Amino acid sequence: QVPLKPGRSLMDWIRLTKSGKDLAGLKGKLIEVTEDELAKHNKKEDCWICIRGFVYNVTPYMEYHPGGEDELMKAAGTDGTDLFDQVHRWVNYESMLKECLVGRMAVKPIAAPKGEGFKNEIILLCFIPENYIFFSSLCFLFYSYDWFQTDSLITIVIYTKQKDMNAELVIVDCQDKRLRGEIIVDDHSYLVEVGRYCNFACETFSLLVNIAEKVGKVEIILKKKDNIHWKMLGQPLEHHNTFIKCKDRGLFYRKCKLVSKMEVTHDTKLFCLMLPKSTHLRVPTGQHVYLKQIIAGTEVVKPYTPVLPFLPLDFKEPSHYDGAHIYLMIKIYSCGLFTQALDDLQIGTYISVSNPEGNFKKSQVQTSEDLFLLAAGTGFTPMVKLLNFALTEVSCLRIVKLIFFNKTDDDILWRNQLEELVLKDERFEVQFILSQPTKDWVGKQGKISSSLLSEFVKRSRKDSKVLICICGPTPFAEQGVQ
């Protein structure tokens, strides 16, 4: 993120979109845009961008973009879909930019094959079915489902043929007469999704998920609302029985109840959200979720990394952390539209929470001997579960060291718990570094730099395998990587 000028906050942008001003510059008309026409609008004072087939005039949005004008200009006059997906696929651009909509991209005509028509046509016909058969076979060979029933229960069985299946790879939601079961396989997922005729007792019955890890079989057990014989599981929905890339599915949300807010520091709170009874969701270590709220009529989405309710000093996951709750440590910014709205929420209200996302793999830790965690501020949040996993499940680690950067002593999250953890495990070390310390501070001070890192990031032995994880504001992370 970059600093924005005064009067250029998200709330200011929402006000501008509601003002009736012609932000698209076409006096309310929508047009069909050719590639040539799109390419002409490639300057800051005249910038059009295409996202998923729709063209937006982002010129008015330039000064409001949290990532800065230069990031938007990377896609000026072009199709920016891939760039958008890499940086912030989760943002609801349709809602944010609806008043900037210029129109649709024109459909390009398909050129007729050149040369000998019959020969080229044969090549084309052979090529497409081959790919189609390969992908459909991949789905049906390795992923299938079946279901059976008793008087009161429905059991859906998904056969994945995937070894090492575990609870973090299975996401199930039953809501509004709709059942959705998703199995994550690396960057793909298999989906069972049916609706209309489903009539489960989701409000009163916690669904059960049984996993046969070694054979990859997943059972989803739900209670019928009425004890009648079902002729079919439900009406297949659009993406039912498909195996595609996770990023092509879009984000799925469920409403979670806010059950508590606890102060961690002067400006940071620990939010506890309760999942619906009809949801099975475990957020993997190193992954995040998105919170979605409607603010002033605009859908606003932000990413947060779930933490544990506290650092488990006995190296066991807390017994009350049963998968029914999600804990989020969130800094409340005085001028932050989203975090202020979160802080204002009353206990018992609902927040939309997405499926987990992220590409961090536990195997990266399991093959390391030295683990260094560099965190700044709430960049500490992904380190919580990572610390717990490393110290409880990875016996080959010799050093686990957290180098924690903050402005002041009062900003350090869970300082007492971290210092207690040092006493509990001789492998763990923590180093607090402050950029704006008081005169009483006797520890290290400064900002992330090569000299500071060279002092603290040292191998346990000459040839040890090292993993370094960094999280914090973008300048901090970029400087750390350098």
Tab-separated table of C-alpha atoms in Angstrom:
chain	number	residue	atom	x	y	z
A	1	GLN	CA	0.000	0.000	0.000
A	2	VAL	CA	1.001	3.627	-0.542
A	3	PRO	CA	0.041	6.766	1.429
A	4	LEU	CA	-3.021	8.445	-0.085
A	5	LYS	CA	-3.752	12.161	-0.241
A	6	PRO	CA	-6.240	13.593	2.288
A	7	GLY	CA	-9.805	13.037	1.092
A	8	ARG	CA	-8.868	9.916	-0.881
A	9	SER	CA	-9.980	7.187	1.531
A	10	LEU	CA	-12.254	4.267	0.670
A	11	MET	CA	-15.186	6.129	2.245
A	12	ASP	CA	-14.394	9.166	0.076
A	13	TRP	CA	-14.442	6.935	-3.013
A	14	ILE	CA	-17.796	5.426	-2.008
A	15	ARG	CA	-19.207	8.960	-1.577
A	16	LEU	CA	-17.921	9.913	-5.037
A	17	THR	CA	-19.561	6.869	-6.652
A	18	LYS	CA	-22.888	7.848	-5.036
A	19	SER	CA	-22.617	11.502	-6.092
A	20	GLY	CA	-24.129	11.020	-9.561
A	21	LYS	CA	-20.953	12.215	-11.287
A	22	ASP	CA	-20.247	10.661	-14.696
A	23	LEU	CA	-17.181	8.600	-13.732
A	24	ALA	CA	-17.161	6.445	-16.880
A	25	GLY	CA	-17.175	9.574	-19.070
A	26	LEU	CA	-19.842	8.268	-21.452
A	27	LYS	CA	-22.950	10.014	-20.053
A	28	GLY	CA	-24.539	6.747	-18.978
A	29	LYS	CA	-24.052	4.865	-22.263
A	30	LEU	CA	-22.347	1.471	-22.426
A	31	ILE	CA	-20.288	0.639	-25.491
A	32	GLU	CA	-18.596	-2.353	-27.061
A	33	VAL	CA	-14.811	-1.915	-26.858
A	34	THR	CA	-12.371	-3.351	-29.388
A	35	GLU	CA	-8.757	-4.196	-28.509
A	36	ASP	CA	-7.581	-1.268	-30.636
A	37	GLU	CA	-9.909	1.155	-28.836
A	38	LEU	CA	-8.857	-0.173	-25.405
A	39	ALA	CA	-5.161	0.272	-26.277
A	40	LYS	CA	-5.698	4.001	-26.972
A	41	HIS	CA	-6.690	4.650	-23.337
A	42	ASN	CA	-3.328	3.953	-21.703
A	43	LYS	CA	-2.411	7.185	-19.899
A	44	LYS	CA	-2.996	8.299	-16.288
A	45	GLU	CA	-5.384	11.019	-17.420
A	46	ASP	CA	-7.219	8.551	-19.700
A	47	CYS	CA	-6.933	4.985	-18.419
A	48	TRP	CA	-9.190	2.074	-19.335
A	49	ILE	CA	-8.641	-1.457	-18.033
A	50	CYS	CA	-10.371	-4.708	-18.956
A	51	ILE	CA	-11.206	-7.247	-16.206
A	52	ARG	CA	-12.963	-10.482	-17.178
A	53	GLY	CA	-14.408	-9.077	-20.370
A	54	PHE	CA	-15.642	-5.771	-18.903
A	55	VAL	CA	-13.897	-2.446	-19.482
A	56	TYR	CA	-13.625	0.220	-16.754
A	57	ASN	CA	-12.452	3.818	-16.904
A	58	VAL	CA	-10.201	3.819	-13.820
A	59	THR	CA	-8.950	7.397	-14.325
A	60	PRO	CA	-11.168	8.799	-11.505
A	61	TYR	CA	-10.036	5.948	-9.212
A	62	MET	CA	-6.281	6.588	-9.660
A	63	GLU	CA	-5.806	8.696	-6.519
A	64	TYR	CA	-8.018	6.388	-4.418
A	65	HIS	CA	-6.212	3.127	-5.241
A	66	PRO	CA	-4.463	1.835	-2.072
A	67	GLY	CA	-1.743	0.197	-4.176
A	68	GLY	CA	-0.893	3.463	-5.941
A	69	GLU	CA	-1.260	4.757	-9.482
A	70	ASP	CA	1.758	2.856	-10.814
A	71	GLU	CA	0.110	-0.503	-10.031
A	72	LEU	CA	-3.004	0.443	-12.002
A	73	MET	CA	-0.892	1.721	-14.884
A	74	LYS	CA	0.643	-1.732	-15.345
A	75	ALA	CA	-2.663	-2.771	-16.921
A	76	ALA	CA	-3.505	0.509	-18.677
A	77	GLY	CA	-5.077	-0.066	-22.079
A	78	THR	CA	-4.898	-3.847	-21.748
A	79	ASP	CA	-6.614	-6.889	-20.260
A	80	GLY	CA	-5.608	-6.705	-16.573
A	81	THR	CA	-7.402	-9.887	-15.445
A	82	ASP	CA	-4.249	-11.922	-14.745
A	83	LEU	CA	-2.560	-9.042	-12.920
A	84	PHE	CA	-5.712	-8.430	-10.868
A	85	ASP	CA	-5.926	-12.126	-9.930
A	86	GLN	CA	-2.275	-12.173	-8.832
A	87	VAL	CA	-2.602	-9.139	-6.550
A	88	HIS	CA	-6.151	-9.026	-5.160
A	89	ARG	CA	-8.568	-11.477	-6.736
A	90	TRP	CA	-10.700	-11.168	-3.580
A	91	VAL	CA	-11.652	-7.514	-4.184
A	92	ASN	CA	-15.214	-7.059	-5.465
A	93	TYR	CA	-14.261	-4.798	-8.351
A	94	GLU	CA	-17.803	-4.996	-9.820
A	95	SER	CA	-19.131	-3.193	-6.741
A	96	MET	CA	-16.167	-0.818	-6.340
A	97	LEU	CA	-16.013	0.229	-10.018
A	98	LYS	CA	-19.627	-0.129	-11.160
A	99	GLU	CA	-19.933	3.620	-11.860
A	100	CYS	CA	-16.759	3.445	-13.999
A	101	LEU	CA	-18.080	0.750	-16.356
A	102	VAL	CA	-17.471	1.619	-20.012
A	103	GLY	CA	-18.857	-1.582	-21.543
A	104	ARG	CA	-17.964	-5.064	-22.761
A	105	MET	CA	-15.001	-6.149	-24.817
A	106	ALA	CA	-15.993	-6.911	-28.414
A	107	VAL	CA	-15.929	-10.596	-29.292
A	108	LYS	CA	-13.102	-11.315	-31.710
A	109	PRO	CA	-14.150	-13.194	-34.871
A	110	ILE	CA	-12.437	-16.564	-35.299
A	111	ALA	CA	-10.245	-16.536	-38.388
A	112	ALA	CA	-10.771	-19.346	-40.889
A	113	PRO	CA	-7.825	-21.751	-41.181
A	114	LYS	CA	-5.361	-20.867	-43.914
A	115	GLY	CA	-3.940	-23.304	-46.433
A	116	GLU	CA	-5.554	-26.647	-47.192
A	117	GLY	CA	-8.901	-26.462	-45.418
A	118	PHE	CA	-9.528	-30.211	-45.066
A	119	LYS	CA	-6.079	-30.938	-43.621
A	120	ASN	CA	-6.275	-28.124	-41.066
A	121	GLU	CA	-9.794	-29.099	-40.067
A	122	ILE	CA	-8.659	-32.648	-39.248
A	123	ILE	CA	-5.871	-31.295	-36.996
A	124	LEU	CA	-8.372	-29.069	-35.178
A	125	LEU	CA	-10.877	-31.841	-34.595
A	126	CYS	CA	-8.227	-34.212	-33.282
A	127	PHE	CA	-6.753	-31.667	-30.891
A	128	ILE	CA	-9.842	-30.489	-28.964
A	129	PRO	CA	-11.428	-33.844	-28.038
A	130	GLU	CA	-8.053	-35.120	-26.853
A	131	ASN	CA	-7.829	-32.391	-24.223
A	132	TYR	CA	-11.456	-32.734	-23.282
A	133	ILE	CA	-11.152	-36.487	-22.724
A	134	PHE	CA	-7.993	-36.036	-20.660
A	135	PHE	CA	-9.520	-33.554	-18.206
A	136	SER	CA	-12.874	-35.286	-17.862
A	137	SER	CA	-11.121	-38.627	-17.351
A	138	LEU	CA	-8.936	-37.062	-14.655
A	139	CYS	CA	-12.068	-36.076	-12.774
A	140	PHE	CA	-13.978	-39.311	-13.120
A	141	LEU	CA	-11.006	-41.611	-12.621
A	142	PHE	CA	-9.873	-40.003	-9.372
A	143	TYR	CA	-12.974	-38.251	-8.022
A	144	SER	CA	-16.499	-39.551	-7.707
A	145	TYR	CA	-19.270	-39.536	-5.129
A	146	ASP	CA	-22.164	-41.690	-3.964
A	147	TRP	CA	-24.853	-41.329	-1.307
A	148	PHE	CA	-27.076	-43.517	0.818
A	149	GLN	CA	-29.694	-42.981	3.508
A	150	THR	CA	-31.364	-44.268	6.641
A	151	ASP	CA	-34.687	-43.016	7.999
A	152	SER	CA	-33.004	-40.007	9.595
A	153	LEU	CA	-29.538	-39.572	8.015
A	154	ILE	CA	-27.992	-38.894	4.623
A	155	THR	CA	-24.381	-39.959	3.998
A	156	ILE	CA	-22.463	-38.600	1.000
A	157	VAL	CA	-19.250	-40.480	0.214
A	158	ILE	CA	-16.563	-38.819	-1.923
A	159	TYR	CA	-13.828	-41.072	-3.313
A	160	THR	CA	-10.669	-39.100	-4.084
A	161	LYS	CA	-7.931	-41.753	-4.402
A	162	GLN	CA	-5.741	-39.118	-2.717
A	163	LYS	CA	-3.330	-40.320	-0.057
A	164	ASP	CA	-2.775	-38.234	3.087
A	165	MET	CA	-6.272	-36.761	2.975
A	166	ASN	CA	-6.928	-34.670	6.103
A	167	ALA	CA	-9.532	-32.381	7.664
A	168	GLU	CA	-7.897	-29.206	6.307
A	169	LEU	CA	-8.527	-30.372	2.728
A	170	VAL	CA	-12.287	-30.794	3.207
A	171	ILE	CA	-14.735	-27.855	3.295
A	172	VAL	CA	-18.451	-28.531	3.735
A	173	ASP	CA	-21.341	-26.067	3.980
A	174	CYS	CA	-25.028	-26.826	4.275
A	175	GLN	CA	-27.185	-23.716	4.101
A	176	ASP	CA	-30.375	-22.475	2.436
A	177	LYS	CA	-31.291	-25.954	1.118
A	178	ARG	CA	-27.891	-26.138	-0.555
A	179	LEU	CA	-25.120	-28.623	0.134
A	180	ARG	CA	-21.577	-27.791	-0.920
A	181	GLY	CA	-18.658	-30.185	-0.325
A	182	GLU	CA	-15.223	-29.243	-1.648
A	183	ILE	CA	-12.035	-31.330	-1.617
A	184	ILE	CA	-8.786	-29.361	-2.074
A	185	VAL	CA	-6.006	-30.987	-4.121
A	186	ASP	CA	-2.995	-28.661	-4.417
A	187	ASP	CA	-4.248	-25.786	-6.619
A	188	HIS	CA	-7.338	-27.715	-7.817
A	189	SER	CA	-10.533	-28.792	-6.106
A	190	TYR	CA	-13.338	-31.295	-6.590
A	191	LEU	CA	-16.853	-30.033	-5.828
A	192	VAL	CA	-20.137	-31.719	-4.941
A	193	GLU	CA	-22.866	-29.058	-4.963
A	194	VAL	CA	-26.596	-29.745	-4.961
A	195	GLY	CA	-29.670	-27.729	-4.040
A	196	ARG	CA	-33.436	-27.262	-4.198
A	197	TYR	CA	-34.549	-30.693	-3.025
A	198	CYS	CA	-32.108	-30.865	-0.100
A	199	ASN	CA	-33.923	-30.527	3.225
A	200	PHE	CA	-31.370	-31.008	5.982
A	201	ALA	CA	-31.725	-30.080	9.658
A	202	CYS	CA	-28.709	-27.778	9.378
A	203	GLU	CA	-29.784	-25.336	12.099
A	204	THR	CA	-29.951	-27.964	14.851
A	205	PHE	CA	-27.531	-30.682	13.742
A	206	SER	CA	-23.758	-30.394	13.433
A	207	LEU	CA	-22.722	-32.229	10.305
A	208	LEU	CA	-20.163	-35.016	10.699
A	209	VAL	CA	-17.148	-35.440	8.449
A	210	ASN	CA	-15.258	-38.747	8.540
A	211	ILE	CA	-11.984	-39.078	6.658
A	212	ALA	CA	-10.174	-42.293	5.769
A	213	GLU	CA	-6.786	-40.624	5.327
A	214	LYS	CA	-4.853	-43.428	3.638
A	215	VAL	CA	-7.442	-44.248	0.981
A	216	GLY	CA	-8.737	-40.706	0.508
A	217	LYS	CA	-12.392	-41.449	1.249
A	218	VAL	CA	-14.502	-38.646	2.748
A	219	GLU	CA	-17.911	-39.170	4.369
A	220	ILE	CA	-20.304	-36.267	4.971
A	221	ILE	CA	-23.183	-37.179	7.307
A	222	LEU	CA	-26.231	-34.916	7.686
A	223	LYS	CA	-29.578	-35.231	9.427
A	224	LYS	CA	-32.814	-35.137	7.448
A	225	LYS	CA	-35.325	-32.491	8.449
A	226	ASP	CA	-38.150	-34.977	7.892
A	227	ASN	CA	-37.874	-38.756	8.214
A	228	ILE	CA	-38.944	-39.519	4.665
A	229	HIS	CA	-37.323	-41.553	1.898
A	230	TRP	CA	-35.401	-39.421	-0.596
A	231	LYS	CA	-35.503	-40.312	-4.299
A	232	MET	CA	-32.557	-38.042	-5.116
A	233	LEU	CA	-29.894	-36.119	-3.216
A	234	GLY	CA	-30.785	-32.792	-4.803
A	235	GLN	CA	-30.717	-30.771	-7.993
A	236	PRO	CA	-27.105	-30.569	-9.321
A	237	LEU	CA	-25.930	-26.950	-9.338
A	238	GLU	CA	-23.744	-25.313	-11.981
A	239	HIS	CA	-20.327	-26.536	-10.764
A	240	HIS	CA	-21.458	-29.876	-9.324
A	241	ASN	CA	-19.097	-32.836	-9.883
A	242	THR	CA	-16.298	-30.692	-11.356
A	243	PHE	CA	-12.527	-30.738	-10.875
A	244	ILE	CA	-10.986	-27.346	-11.704
A	245	LYS	CA	-8.424	-24.826	-10.443
A	246	CYS	CA	-9.389	-23.274	-7.099
A	247	LYS	CA	-8.905	-19.735	-8.414
A	248	ASP	CA	-11.503	-20.390	-11.134
A	249	ARG	CA	-14.195	-21.233	-8.570
A	250	GLY	CA	-14.376	-17.808	-6.966
A	251	LEU	CA	-14.698	-17.292	-3.228
A	252	PHE	CA	-17.433	-18.963	-1.208
A	253	TYR	CA	-18.675	-17.257	1.982
A	254	ARG	CA	-20.682	-18.325	5.006
A	255	LYS	CA	-22.055	-16.105	7.806
A	256	CYS	CA	-20.242	-16.519	11.146
A	257	LYS	CA	-21.430	-15.132	14.480
A	258	LEU	CA	-19.207	-12.734	16.434
A	259	VAL	CA	-19.049	-14.259	19.926
A	260	SER	CA	-16.309	-12.193	21.611
A	261	LYS	CA	-13.825	-9.322	21.259
A	262	MET	CA	-10.804	-9.208	23.550
A	263	GLU	CA	-8.196	-6.450	23.825
A	264	VAL	CA	-4.642	-7.557	22.992
A	265	THR	CA	-2.919	-4.144	22.896
A	266	HIS	CA	-4.099	-0.527	22.896
A	267	ASP	CA	-5.166	-0.783	19.218
A	268	THR	CA	-5.425	-4.527	18.484
A	269	LYS	CA	-8.224	-6.951	19.368
A	270	LEU	CA	-8.789	-10.696	19.194
A	271	PHE	CA	-12.101	-11.432	17.470
A	272	CYS	CA	-13.726	-14.842	17.962
A	273	LEU	CA	-16.169	-15.935	15.232
A	274	MET	CA	-18.323	-19.049	15.473
A	275	LEU	CA	-18.864	-21.126	12.350
A	276	PRO	CA	-22.407	-22.323	11.573
A	277	LYS	CA	-23.272	-25.793	12.894
A	278	SER	CA	-23.602	-26.911	9.293
A	279	THR	CA	-20.047	-25.953	8.288
A	280	HIS	CA	-16.827	-27.977	8.393
A	281	LEU	CA	-13.829	-25.677	7.869
A	282	ARG	CA	-10.239	-25.861	9.114
A	283	VAL	CA	-7.924	-23.026	8.038
A	284	PRO	CA	-4.495	-24.517	7.205
A	285	THR	CA	-1.308	-23.089	8.710
A	286	GLY	CA	-0.059	-20.152	6.643
A	287	GLN	CA	-3.387	-19.507	4.908
A	288	HIS	CA	-5.857	-16.648	5.279
A	289	VAL	CA	-9.578	-15.938	4.930
A	290	TYR	CA	-11.484	-12.882	3.721
A	291	LEU	CA	-14.064	-10.944	5.713
A	292	LYS	CA	-16.834	-9.273	3.730
A	293	GLN	CA	-19.079	-6.434	4.852
A	294	ILE	CA	-21.488	-4.045	3.178
A	295	ILE	CA	-20.394	-0.496	4.080
A	296	ALA	CA	-22.449	2.452	2.801
A	297	GLY	CA	-23.984	0.167	0.171
A	298	THR	CA	-20.629	-1.043	-1.167
A	299	GLU	CA	-19.233	-4.530	-0.638
A	300	VAL	CA	-15.819	-4.289	1.053
A	301	VAL	CA	-13.520	-7.297	1.496
A	302	LYS	CA	-10.270	-7.636	3.498
A	303	PRO	CA	-7.898	-10.584	4.125
A	304	TYR	CA	-6.920	-11.772	7.633
A	305	THR	CA	-4.878	-14.717	8.913
A	306	PRO	CA	-6.563	-16.788	11.651
A	307	VAL	CA	-4.593	-17.336	14.855
A	308	LEU	CA	-5.003	-19.570	17.909
A	309	PRO	CA	-6.813	-18.124	20.956
A	310	PHE	CA	-3.434	-18.057	22.728
A	311	LEU	CA	0.047	-19.529	22.343
A	312	PRO	CA	-0.232	-23.084	23.701
A	313	LEU	CA	2.637	-23.305	26.172
A	314	ASP	CA	2.126	-27.037	26.719
A	315	PHE	CA	2.585	-27.567	22.960
A	316	LYS	CA	-0.870	-28.986	22.473
A	317	GLU	CA	-3.710	-27.337	20.641
A	318	PRO	CA	-6.152	-25.923	23.214
A	319	SER	CA	-9.002	-28.327	23.927
A	320	HIS	CA	-11.645	-25.642	23.352
A	321	TYR	CA	-10.153	-24.882	19.931
A	322	ASP	CA	-12.423	-27.457	18.356
A	323	GLY	CA	-12.697	-26.164	14.819
A	324	ALA	CA	-16.029	-24.493	15.565
A	325	HIS	CA	-14.395	-21.065	15.998
A	326	ILE	CA	-12.095	-18.798	13.997
A	327	TYR	CA	-9.848	-16.350	15.884
A	328	LEU	CA	-8.612	-13.177	14.179
A	329	MET	CA	-6.143	-10.674	15.624
A	330	ILE	CA	-6.995	-7.330	14.014
A	331	LYS	CA	-5.458	-3.904	14.406
A	332	ILE	CA	-8.121	-1.168	14.582
A	333	TYR	CA	-6.971	1.849	12.561
A	334	SER	CA	-8.352	5.237	13.611
A	335	CYS	CA	-8.969	6.165	9.963
A	336	GLY	CA	-9.611	2.607	8.736
A	337	LEU	CA	-13.114	2.258	7.294
A	338	PHE	CA	-13.222	-1.541	7.467
A	339	THR	CA	-11.590	-2.073	10.869
A	340	GLN	CA	-13.690	0.694	12.441
A	341	ALA	CA	-16.822	-1.032	11.105
A	342	LEU	CA	-15.575	-4.333	12.566
A	343	ASP	CA	-14.889	-2.739	15.931
A	344	ASP	CA	-18.403	-1.272	15.991
A	345	LEU	CA	-20.052	-4.676	15.501
A	346	GLN	CA	-22.097	-5.900	18.451
A	347	ILE	CA	-21.591	-9.376	19.913
A	348	GLY	CA	-24.070	-11.725	18.243
A	349	THR	CA	-23.972	-10.040	14.834
A	350	TYR	CA	-22.797	-11.910	11.723
A	351	ILE	CA	-19.771	-11.500	9.452
A	352	SER	CA	-19.253	-13.202	6.077
A	353	VAL	CA	-16.107	-15.378	6.089
A	354	SER	CA	-14.599	-16.935	2.957
A	355	ASN	CA	-12.924	-20.253	2.258
A	356	PRO	CA	-9.189	-20.279	3.076
A	357	GLU	CA	-6.640	-19.212	0.468
A	358	GLY	CA	-2.848	-19.288	0.286
A	359	ASN	CA	-0.009	-21.348	-1.144
A	360	PHE	CA	2.077	-22.009	1.982
A	361	LYS	CA	2.991	-25.690	2.385
A	362	LYS	CA	3.798	-27.315	5.741
A	363	SER	CA	6.339	-29.494	3.941
A	364	GLN	CA	8.558	-26.404	3.649
A	365	VAL	CA	8.894	-26.451	7.445
A	366	GLN	CA	9.109	-30.233	7.775
A	367	THR	CA	12.282	-30.355	5.670
A	368	SER	CA	14.035	-27.446	7.441
A	369	GLU	CA	16.499	-27.390	10.328
A	370	ASP	CA	16.547	-23.627	11.019
A	371	LEU	CA	13.322	-21.590	10.920
A	372	PHE	CA	13.464	-17.779	11.067
A	373	LEU	CA	10.259	-15.731	11.294
A	374	LEU	CA	10.484	-12.018	10.476
A	375	ALA	CA	7.320	-10.155	11.489
A	376	ALA	CA	6.274	-6.508	11.733
A	377	GLY	CA	3.143	-5.519	13.674
A	378	THR	CA	0.163	-7.705	12.802
A	379	GLY	CA	2.445	-9.528	10.364
A	380	PHE	CA	2.863	-11.644	13.500
A	381	THR	CA	-0.536	-13.297	12.915
A	382	PRO	CA	0.546	-15.981	10.395
A	383	MET	CA	3.469	-16.811	12.702
A	384	VAL	CA	1.131	-17.978	15.518
A	385	LYS	CA	-0.034	-21.227	13.919
A	386	LEU	CA	3.351	-21.654	12.270
A	387	LEU	CA	5.087	-21.489	15.665
A	388	ASN	CA	2.658	-23.993	17.123
A	389	PHE	CA	3.116	-26.397	14.202
A	390	ALA	CA	6.915	-26.079	14.168
A	391	LEU	CA	7.386	-26.649	17.907
A	392	THR	CA	4.857	-29.465	18.234
A	393	GLU	CA	5.260	-31.466	15.034
A	394	VAL	CA	8.678	-30.836	13.477
A	395	SER	CA	11.344	-32.678	15.435
A	396	CYS	CA	14.198	-31.976	12.983
A	397	LEU	CA	14.214	-28.228	13.760
A	398	ARG	CA	17.232	-27.003	15.741
A	399	ILE	CA	16.329	-23.287	15.855
A	400	VAL	CA	12.957	-21.513	15.700
A	401	LYS	CA	13.580	-17.782	15.972
A	402	LEU	CA	11.073	-14.923	15.820
A	403	ILE	CA	12.474	-11.467	15.009
A	404	PHE	CA	9.573	-9.166	15.839
A	405	PHE	CA	9.605	-5.510	14.687
A	406	ASN	CA	7.274	-2.916	16.248
A	407	LYS	CA	7.131	0.836	16.780
A	408	THR	CA	6.836	0.901	20.574
A	409	ASP	CA	6.861	-1.456	23.528
A	410	ASP	CA	3.064	-1.109	23.794
A	411	ASP	CA	2.627	-2.446	20.250
A	412	ILE	CA	4.195	-5.870	20.901
A	413	LEU	CA	1.530	-8.546	20.523
A	414	TRP	CA	1.490	-11.354	23.107
A	415	ARG	CA	4.872	-10.364	24.499
A	416	ASN	CA	4.401	-12.226	27.798
A	417	GLN	CA	3.281	-15.399	26.036
A	418	LEU	CA	6.285	-15.294	23.695
A	419	GLU	CA	8.704	-14.836	26.603
A	420	GLU	CA	7.090	-17.775	28.415
A	421	LEU	CA	7.439	-19.872	25.273
A	422	VAL	CA	11.204	-19.192	25.285
A	423	LEU	CA	11.397	-20.769	28.745
A	424	LYS	CA	9.364	-23.805	27.664
A	425	ASP	CA	11.393	-24.840	24.594
A	426	GLU	CA	15.140	-24.330	24.282
A	427	ARG	CA	14.883	-24.293	20.471
A	428	PHE	CA	12.761	-21.136	20.486
A	429	GLU	CA	14.186	-17.601	20.622
A	430	VAL	CA	12.506	-14.215	20.251
A	431	GLN	CA	14.101	-10.851	19.494
A	432	PHE	CA	12.026	-7.672	19.866
A	433	ILE	CA	13.179	-4.664	17.815
A	434	LEU	CA	11.548	-1.221	18.178
A	435	SER	CA	11.701	1.706	15.746
A	436	GLN	CA	10.326	4.336	18.186
A	437	PRO	CA	11.395	3.120	21.658
A	438	THR	CA	11.061	5.071	24.889
A	439	LYS	CA	14.186	5.973	26.852
A	440	ASP	CA	13.502	3.015	29.160
A	441	TRP	CA	13.865	0.453	26.363
A	442	VAL	CA	17.043	-1.598	26.764
A	443	GLY	CA	16.537	-3.920	23.801
A	444	LYS	CA	17.461	-3.551	20.129
A	445	GLN	CA	16.127	-0.668	18.101
A	446	GLY	CA	15.918	0.260	14.439
A	447	LYS	CA	14.164	-0.918	11.285
A	448	ILE	CA	14.749	-4.014	9.180
A	449	SER	CA	18.211	-3.865	7.589
A	450	SER	CA	21.045	-6.128	6.464
A	451	SER	CA	23.080	-5.300	9.532
A	452	LEU	CA	20.273	-6.229	11.941
A	453	LEU	CA	19.435	-9.418	10.069
A	454	SER	CA	23.042	-10.536	9.779
A	455	GLU	CA	23.235	-10.256	13.573
A	456	PHE	CA	20.180	-12.436	14.243
A	457	VAL	CA	19.771	-14.739	11.237
A	458	LYS	CA	22.562	-17.269	11.689
A	459	ARG	CA	22.628	-20.965	10.776
A	460	SER	CA	22.797	-23.518	13.554
A	461	ARG	CA	25.570	-25.180	11.561
A	462	LYS	CA	27.409	-24.513	8.302
A	463	ASP	CA	25.245	-26.625	5.985
A	464	SER	CA	21.881	-26.514	7.785
A	465	LYS	CA	18.742	-26.091	5.684
A	466	VAL	CA	17.144	-22.716	6.416
A	467	LEU	CA	13.590	-21.446	5.905
A	468	ILE	CA	12.840	-17.729	6.376
A	469	CYS	CA	9.225	-16.499	6.510
A	470	ILE	CA	8.430	-12.772	6.289
A	471	CYS	CA	5.155	-10.937	6.921
A	472	GLY	CA	4.384	-7.265	7.475
A	473	PRO	CA	3.724	-4.050	5.517
A	474	THR	CA	4.834	-4.257	1.884
A	475	PRO	CA	7.977	-2.050	2.284
A	476	PHE	CA	9.045	-4.188	5.263
A	477	ALA	CA	8.553	-7.445	3.347
A	478	GLU	CA	10.330	-6.152	0.231
A	479	GLN	CA	13.268	-4.842	2.270
A	480	GLY	CA	13.445	-8.155	4.134
A	481	VAL	CA	13.549	-10.158	0.909
A	482	GLN	CA	16.313	-7.919	-0.469
